mmCIF file of C-alpha atoms in Angstrom:
data_model
loop_
_atom_site.group_PDB
_atom_site.id
_atom_site.type_symbol
_atom_site.label_atom_id
_atom_site.label_comp_id
_atom_site.label_asym_id
_atom_site.label_seq_id
_atom_site.Cartn_x
_atom_site.Cartn_y
_atom_site.Cartn_z
ATOM 1 C CA ALA A 1458 0.000 0.000 0.000
ATOM 2 C CA GLY A 1459 1.042 3.618 -0.415
ATOM 3 C CA ARG A 1460 3.544 5.096 -2.823
ATOM 4 C CA VAL A 1461 5.975 2.717 -4.529
ATOM 5 C CA PRO A 1462 9.512 4.061 -5.105
ATOM 6 C CA ASN A 1463 10.699 4.107 -8.707
ATOM 7 C CA THR A 1464 13.950 2.242 -8.088
ATOM 8 C CA ASP A 1465 13.583 -0.842 -10.262
ATOM 9 C CA THR A 1466 15.212 0.790 -13.319
ATOM 10 C CA LEU A 1467 18.195 2.289 -11.490
ATOM 11 C CA ASN A 1468 20.265 -0.924 -11.439
ATOM 12 C CA LEU A 1469 21.317 -0.146 -7.885
ATOM 13 C CA ASP A 1470 22.474 -3.713 -7.359
ATOM 14 C CA LYS A 1471 25.298 -2.996 -9.833
ATOM 15 C CA VAL A 1472 26.803 -0.473 -7.416
ATOM 16 C CA GLY A 1473 26.074 -2.315 -4.198
ATOM 17 C CA VAL A 1474 23.096 -0.242 -3.006
ATOM 18 C CA GLN A 1475 20.655 -2.376 -1.043
ATOM 19 C CA LEU A 1476 16.872 -1.998 -1.061
ATOM 20 C CA ASP A 1477 14.434 -2.951 1.676
ATOM 21 C CA ARG A 1478 11.388 -5.183 1.196
ATOM 22 C CA ARG A 1479 9.352 -2.225 -0.136
ATOM 23 C CA GLN A 1480 12.059 -1.467 -2.709
ATOM 24 C CA LYS A 1481 13.106 1.660 -0.856
ATOM 25 C CA ILE A 1482 16.793 2.520 -0.615
ATOM 26 C CA ALA A 1483 18.163 1.480 2.782
ATOM 27 C CA VAL A 1484 20.035 4.289 4.548
ATOM 28 C CA ASP A 1485 21.536 4.888 7.972
ATOM 29 C CA GLU A 1486 21.044 7.957 10.178
ATOM 30 C CA TYR A 1487 23.473 9.918 7.977
ATOM 31 C CA GLN A 1488 21.583 9.082 4.746
ATOM 32 C CA THR A 1489 24.421 6.751 3.696
ATOM 33 C CA THR A 1490 23.450 3.714 1.640
ATOM 34 C CA SER A 1491 25.166 0.310 1.731
ATOM 35 C CA ASN A 1492 27.649 1.860 -0.699
ATOM 36 C CA PRO A 1493 29.543 4.415 1.458
ATOM 37 C CA ASN A 1494 29.978 6.737 -1.517
ATOM 38 C CA ILE A 1495 26.277 6.923 -2.392
ATOM 39 C CA PHE A 1496 23.666 8.795 -0.352
ATOM 40 C CA SER A 1497 19.882 9.016 -0.547
ATOM 41 C CA VAL A 1498 17.281 11.438 0.763
ATOM 42 C CA GLY A 1499 13.543 11.861 0.330
ATOM 43 C CA ASP A 1500 10.644 9.509 -0.305
ATOM 44 C CA VAL A 1501 12.824 6.992 -2.136
ATOM 45 C CA CYS A 1502 14.741 6.004 1.010
ATOM 46 C CA ASN A 1503 13.510 4.151 4.092
ATOM 47 C CA SER A 1504 13.919 7.006 6.586
ATOM 48 C CA GLY A 1505 10.238 6.668 7.522
ATOM 49 C CA PHE A 1506 8.914 10.102 6.495
ATOM 50 C CA GLU A 1507 7.468 10.788 3.050
ATOM 51 C CA LEU A 1508 7.382 14.557 3.468
ATOM 52 C CA THR A 1509 8.883 17.191 1.161
ATOM 53 C CA PRO A 1510 10.195 19.420 4.000
ATOM 54 C CA MET A 1511 11.763 16.334 5.611
ATOM 55 C CA ALA A 1512 13.636 15.586 2.401
ATOM 56 C CA ILE A 1513 14.809 19.209 2.202
ATOM 57 C CA ALA A 1514 16.019 19.121 5.807
ATOM 58 C CA ALA A 1515 17.850 15.818 5.246
ATOM 59 C CA GLY A 1516 19.456 17.182 2.094
ATOM 60 C CA ARG A 1517 20.631 20.312 3.864
ATOM 61 C CA ARG A 1518 22.216 18.367 6.714
ATOM 62 C CA LEU A 1519 23.844 15.993 4.236
ATOM 63 C CA ALA A 1520 25.288 18.959 2.307
ATOM 64 C CA ASP A 1521 26.585 20.429 5.565
ATOM 65 C CA ARG A 1522 28.337 17.162 6.378
ATOM 66 C CA LEU A 1523 29.837 16.598 2.929
ATOM 67 C CA PHE A 1524 30.691 20.139 1.875
ATOM 68 C CA ASN A 1525 30.592 22.455 4.897
ATOM 69 C CA ASN A 1526 33.021 20.835 7.333
ATOM 70 C CA GLN A 1527 30.327 19.570 9.718
ATOM 71 C CA PRO A 1528 31.200 15.866 10.021
ATOM 72 C CA ASN A 1529 28.475 15.070 12.550
ATOM 73 C CA ALA A 1530 25.606 16.868 10.818
ATOM 74 C CA LYS A 1531 22.447 14.812 10.389
ATOM 75 C CA VAL A 1532 18.736 15.462 10.373
ATOM 76 C CA SER A 1533 16.535 14.576 13.326
ATOM 77 C CA TYR A 1534 13.590 12.329 12.597
ATOM 78 C CA GLU A 1535 12.126 12.854 16.073
ATOM 79 C CA ASN A 1536 9.115 15.070 16.762
ATOM 80 C CA VAL A 1537 8.403 15.919 13.135
ATOM 81 C CA PRO A 1538 5.205 17.984 12.854
ATOM 82 C CA THR A 1539 2.912 16.931 10.059
ATOM 83 C CA VAL A 1540 -0.588 17.659 8.802
ATOM 84 C CA VAL A 1541 -3.290 15.774 6.936
ATOM 85 C CA PHE A 1542 -5.024 18.352 4.731
ATOM 86 C CA SER A 1543 -8.440 16.823 5.136
ATOM 87 C CA HIS A 1544 -11.665 18.573 6.075
ATOM 88 C CA PRO A 1545 -11.208 19.338 8.875
ATOM 89 C CA THR A 1546 -7.418 19.341 8.982
ATOM 90 C CA ILE A 1547 -5.455 17.084 11.320
ATOM 91 C CA GLY A 1548 -2.180 18.257 12.850
ATOM 92 C CA THR A 1549 0.166 16.103 14.876
ATOM 93 C CA VAL A 1550 3.640 16.158 16.394
ATOM 94 C CA GLY A 1551 5.375 13.627 18.617
ATOM 95 C CA MET A 1552 4.049 10.415 20.087
ATOM 96 C CA THR A 1553 0.570 8.997 20.117
ATOM 97 C CA GLU A 1554 -0.867 7.977 23.473
ATOM 98 C CA PRO A 1555 -0.229 4.237 22.887
ATOM 99 C CA GLN A 1556 3.364 4.968 21.844
ATOM 100 C CA ALA A 1557 3.952 7.029 24.983
ATOM 101 C CA VAL A 1558 2.475 4.339 27.220
ATOM 102 C CA GLU A 1559 4.602 1.683 25.543
ATOM 103 C CA LYS A 1560 7.798 3.698 26.012
ATOM 104 C CA TYR A 1561 7.266 5.244 29.444
ATOM 105 C CA GLY A 1562 4.590 3.085 31.080
ATOM 106 C CA ALA A 1563 1.003 4.058 31.846
ATOM 107 C CA ASP A 1564 1.870 5.409 35.298
ATOM 108 C CA ASN A 1565 4.261 7.927 33.742
ATOM 109 C CA VAL A 1566 1.886 9.282 31.110
ATOM 110 C CA LYS A 1567 -0.738 11.970 31.645
ATOM 111 C CA VAL A 1568 -3.093 13.023 28.856
ATOM 112 C CA TYR A 1569 -5.061 16.250 28.511
ATOM 113 C CA ARG A 1570 -8.063 16.373 26.168
ATOM 114 C CA SER A 1571 -10.426 19.030 24.902
ATOM 115 C CA LYS A 1572 -13.437 19.093 22.596
ATOM 116 C CA PHE A 1573 -15.223 22.278 21.565
ATOM 117 C CA SER A 1574 -16.905 24.151 18.717
ATOM 118 C CA ASN A 1575 -14.616 26.646 17.012
ATOM 119 C CA LEU A 1576 -15.741 30.264 17.521
ATOM 120 C CA PHE A 1577 -15.936 30.553 13.740
ATOM 121 C CA TYR A 1578 -19.244 28.711 14.026
ATOM 122 C CA GLY A 1579 -20.518 30.888 16.886
ATOM 123 C CA ILE A 1580 -22.913 32.908 14.737
ATOM 124 C CA PHE A 1581 -24.201 29.923 12.794
ATOM 125 C CA ASP A 1582 -27.913 29.430 13.439
ATOM 126 C CA VAL A 1583 -27.659 25.718 14.162
ATOM 127 C CA ASP A 1584 -27.861 23.687 17.328
ATOM 128 C CA SER A 1585 -24.612 23.565 19.280
ATOM 129 C CA ALA A 1586 -24.467 19.796 18.995
ATOM 130 C CA ASP A 1587 -24.513 20.066 15.192
ATOM 131 C CA LYS A 1588 -21.608 22.503 14.922
ATOM 132 C CA PRO A 1589 -18.280 21.031 13.728
ATOM 133 C CA LYS A 1590 -16.043 20.153 16.653
ATOM 134 C CA THR A 1591 -12.348 20.614 17.300
ATOM 135 C CA PHE A 1592 -10.516 17.873 19.186
ATOM 136 C CA MET A 1593 -7.199 18.387 20.958
ATOM 137 C CA LYS A 1594 -4.911 16.117 22.931
ATOM 138 C CA ILE A 1595 -1.708 16.871 24.817
ATOM 139 C CA ILE A 1596 0.353 13.864 25.886
ATOM 140 C CA THR A 1597 2.873 14.360 28.694
ATOM 141 C CA ALA A 1598 5.375 12.027 30.311
ATOM 142 C CA GLY A 1599 7.381 11.894 33.515
ATOM 143 C CA VAL A 1600 7.211 13.883 36.730
ATOM 144 C CA GLU A 1601 8.037 17.003 34.716
ATOM 145 C CA GLU A 1602 5.036 16.404 32.444
ATOM 146 C CA LYS A 1603 7.216 16.857 29.414
ATOM 147 C CA VAL A 1604 5.055 17.275 26.326
ATOM 148 C CA VAL A 1605 5.787 14.280 24.105
ATOM 149 C CA GLY A 1606 2.833 14.646 21.749
ATOM 150 C CA ILE A 1607 0.265 17.180 20.571
ATOM 151 C CA HIS A 1608 -2.620 16.248 18.285
ATOM 152 C CA VAL A 1609 -5.311 18.521 16.856
ATOM 153 C CA LEU A 1610 -8.277 17.776 14.613
ATOM 154 C CA GLY A 1611 -10.208 20.839 13.538
ATOM 155 C CA MET A 1612 -10.164 24.161 11.772
ATOM 156 C CA GLY A 1613 -6.705 25.755 11.783
ATOM 157 C CA ALA A 1614 -4.860 22.641 12.943
ATOM 158 C CA ASP A 1615 -2.414 23.037 10.065
ATOM 159 C CA GLU A 1616 -1.384 26.586 10.986
ATOM 160 C CA MET A 1617 -1.165 26.131 14.750
ATOM 161 C CA MET A 1618 0.858 22.915 14.559
ATOM 162 C CA GLN A 1619 3.942 24.614 13.112
ATOM 163 C CA GLY A 1620 4.393 26.780 16.189
ATOM 164 C CA PHE A 1621 3.590 24.081 18.705
ATOM 165 C CA GLY A 1622 5.949 21.780 16.819
ATOM 166 C CA VAL A 1623 8.772 24.151 17.795
ATOM 167 C CA ALA A 1624 7.705 23.949 21.433
ATOM 168 C CA VAL A 1625 7.695 20.140 21.439
ATOM 169 C CA LYS A 1626 11.026 20.041 19.600
ATOM 170 C CA MET A 1627 12.549 22.275 22.283
ATOM 171 C CA GLY A 1628 11.335 20.034 25.105
ATOM 172 C CA ALA A 1629 8.423 22.075 26.426
ATOM 173 C CA THR A 1630 6.576 20.880 29.510
ATOM 174 C CA LYS A 1631 2.910 21.306 30.334
ATOM 175 C CA ALA A 1632 3.917 24.112 32.711
ATOM 176 C CA ASP A 1633 5.717 25.848 29.824
ATOM 177 C CA LEU A 1634 2.495 25.779 27.811
ATOM 178 C CA ASP A 1635 0.534 27.039 30.824
ATOM 179 C CA SER A 1636 2.986 29.920 31.267
ATOM 180 C CA THR A 1637 2.207 31.218 27.775
ATOM 181 C CA VAL A 1638 -0.520 33.855 27.667
ATOM 182 C CA ALA A 1639 -3.449 32.795 25.513
ATOM 183 C CA ILE A 1640 -4.390 34.654 22.327
ATOM 184 C CA HIS A 1641 -8.139 35.198 22.510
ATOM 185 C CA PRO A 1642 -10.289 34.403 20.661
ATOM 186 C CA THR A 1643 -8.446 31.571 18.911
ATOM 187 C CA ALA A 1644 -8.684 27.802 18.876
ATOM 188 C CA SER A 1645 -4.985 27.431 19.679
ATOM 189 C CA GLU A 1646 -5.413 29.128 23.066
ATOM 190 C CA GLU A 1647 -6.951 25.861 24.227
ATOM 191 C CA LEU A 1648 -3.492 24.287 24.054
ATOM 192 C CA VAL A 1649 -2.122 26.738 26.641
ATOM 193 C CA THR A 1650 -5.154 26.674 28.952
ATOM 194 C CA MET A 1651 -6.046 22.984 28.966
ATOM 195 C CA GLY A 1652 -6.655 21.169 32.233
ATOM 196 C CA LEU A 1653 -7.083 22.494 35.763
ATOM 197 C CA TRP A 1654 -5.051 25.630 36.280
ATOM 198 C CA GLY A 1655 -2.040 25.270 38.556
ATOM 199 C CA THR A 1656 -2.052 21.471 38.746
ATOM 200 C CA SER A 1657 0.962 20.893 36.496
ATOM 201 C CA PRO A 1658 4.324 20.567 38.289
ATOM 202 C CA GLN A 1659 6.493 23.637 37.868
ATOM 203 C CA HIS A 1660 9.171 22.104 35.661
ATOM 204 C CA SER A 1661 10.410 23.736 32.474
ATOM 205 C CA GLY A 1662 12.139 22.373 29.416
ATOM 206 C CA ALA A 1663 13.591 25.788 28.594
ATOM 207 C CA VAL A 1664 17.212 26.833 29.072
ATOM 208 C CA VAL A 1665 15.825 29.930 30.783
ATOM 209 C CA PRO A 1666 12.572 28.797 32.438
ATOM 210 C CA PRO A 1667 9.622 31.170 31.857
ATOM 211 C CA LEU A 1668 7.696 29.947 34.892
ATOM 212 C CA MET A 1669 6.259 32.081 37.689
ATOM 213 C CA GLY A 1670 6.700 35.352 35.817
ATOM 214 C CA ALA A 1671 10.464 34.960 35.374
ATOM 215 C CA PRO A 1672 12.101 37.407 32.948
ATOM 216 C CA ALA A 1673 12.935 36.211 29.461
ATOM 217 C CA GLY A 1674 16.491 35.142 28.783
ATOM 218 C CA GLU A 1675 18.817 37.597 27.099
ATOM 219 C CA PRO A 1676 20.949 36.861 24.040
ATOM 220 C CA THR A 1677 24.725 36.689 24.253
ATOM 221 C CA LEU A 1678 26.052 39.839 22.622
ATOM 222 C CA LYS A 1679 29.183 40.181 20.518
ATOM 223 C CA LYS A 1680 32.043 41.931 22.240
#
């Protein structure tokens, strides 16, 4: 099922490049194939993500490693935000709830959920129960309640997921989300107001924690 890579006419076996069972080019974490002088990025390789921006990111890191004197450069395939452009849109980043439970154990996972009608439909003359709903889920793990997954189904999920993808990538905790002032009226404010206020442990994933009204960190200036 899914897209089939067009590798059968490349004669890759002649140069020692191995394919997996789906005929995708097998690569390691540095995009290197079984031939150390041949590299592969994008949908044709078995990295696990068939996304154009993922291929661009992998290509950039590969170019840095080969041509820009960065021997350890590689792309990260963790916490990649992605969107299904359905109606309504679905945005996701990080782990699903079952994945988090499998990795950390049920006792170490706490999930926040929300379901509501987007304010866009507020003036629609229909019963509240018939208005399209937005669904949100925040998955946290550990005593710090580190955010390991955010999932949104509803209007605007595509736009809001890019910003919250940065937060998850940087190791945000539930308290970090709570410390962010909501933008009202928006759907995304639900992600920074979800759950009972003040119940999340005051741990931060930031280098300079923003909790309890602390000042923002300052940049290091050139001398």
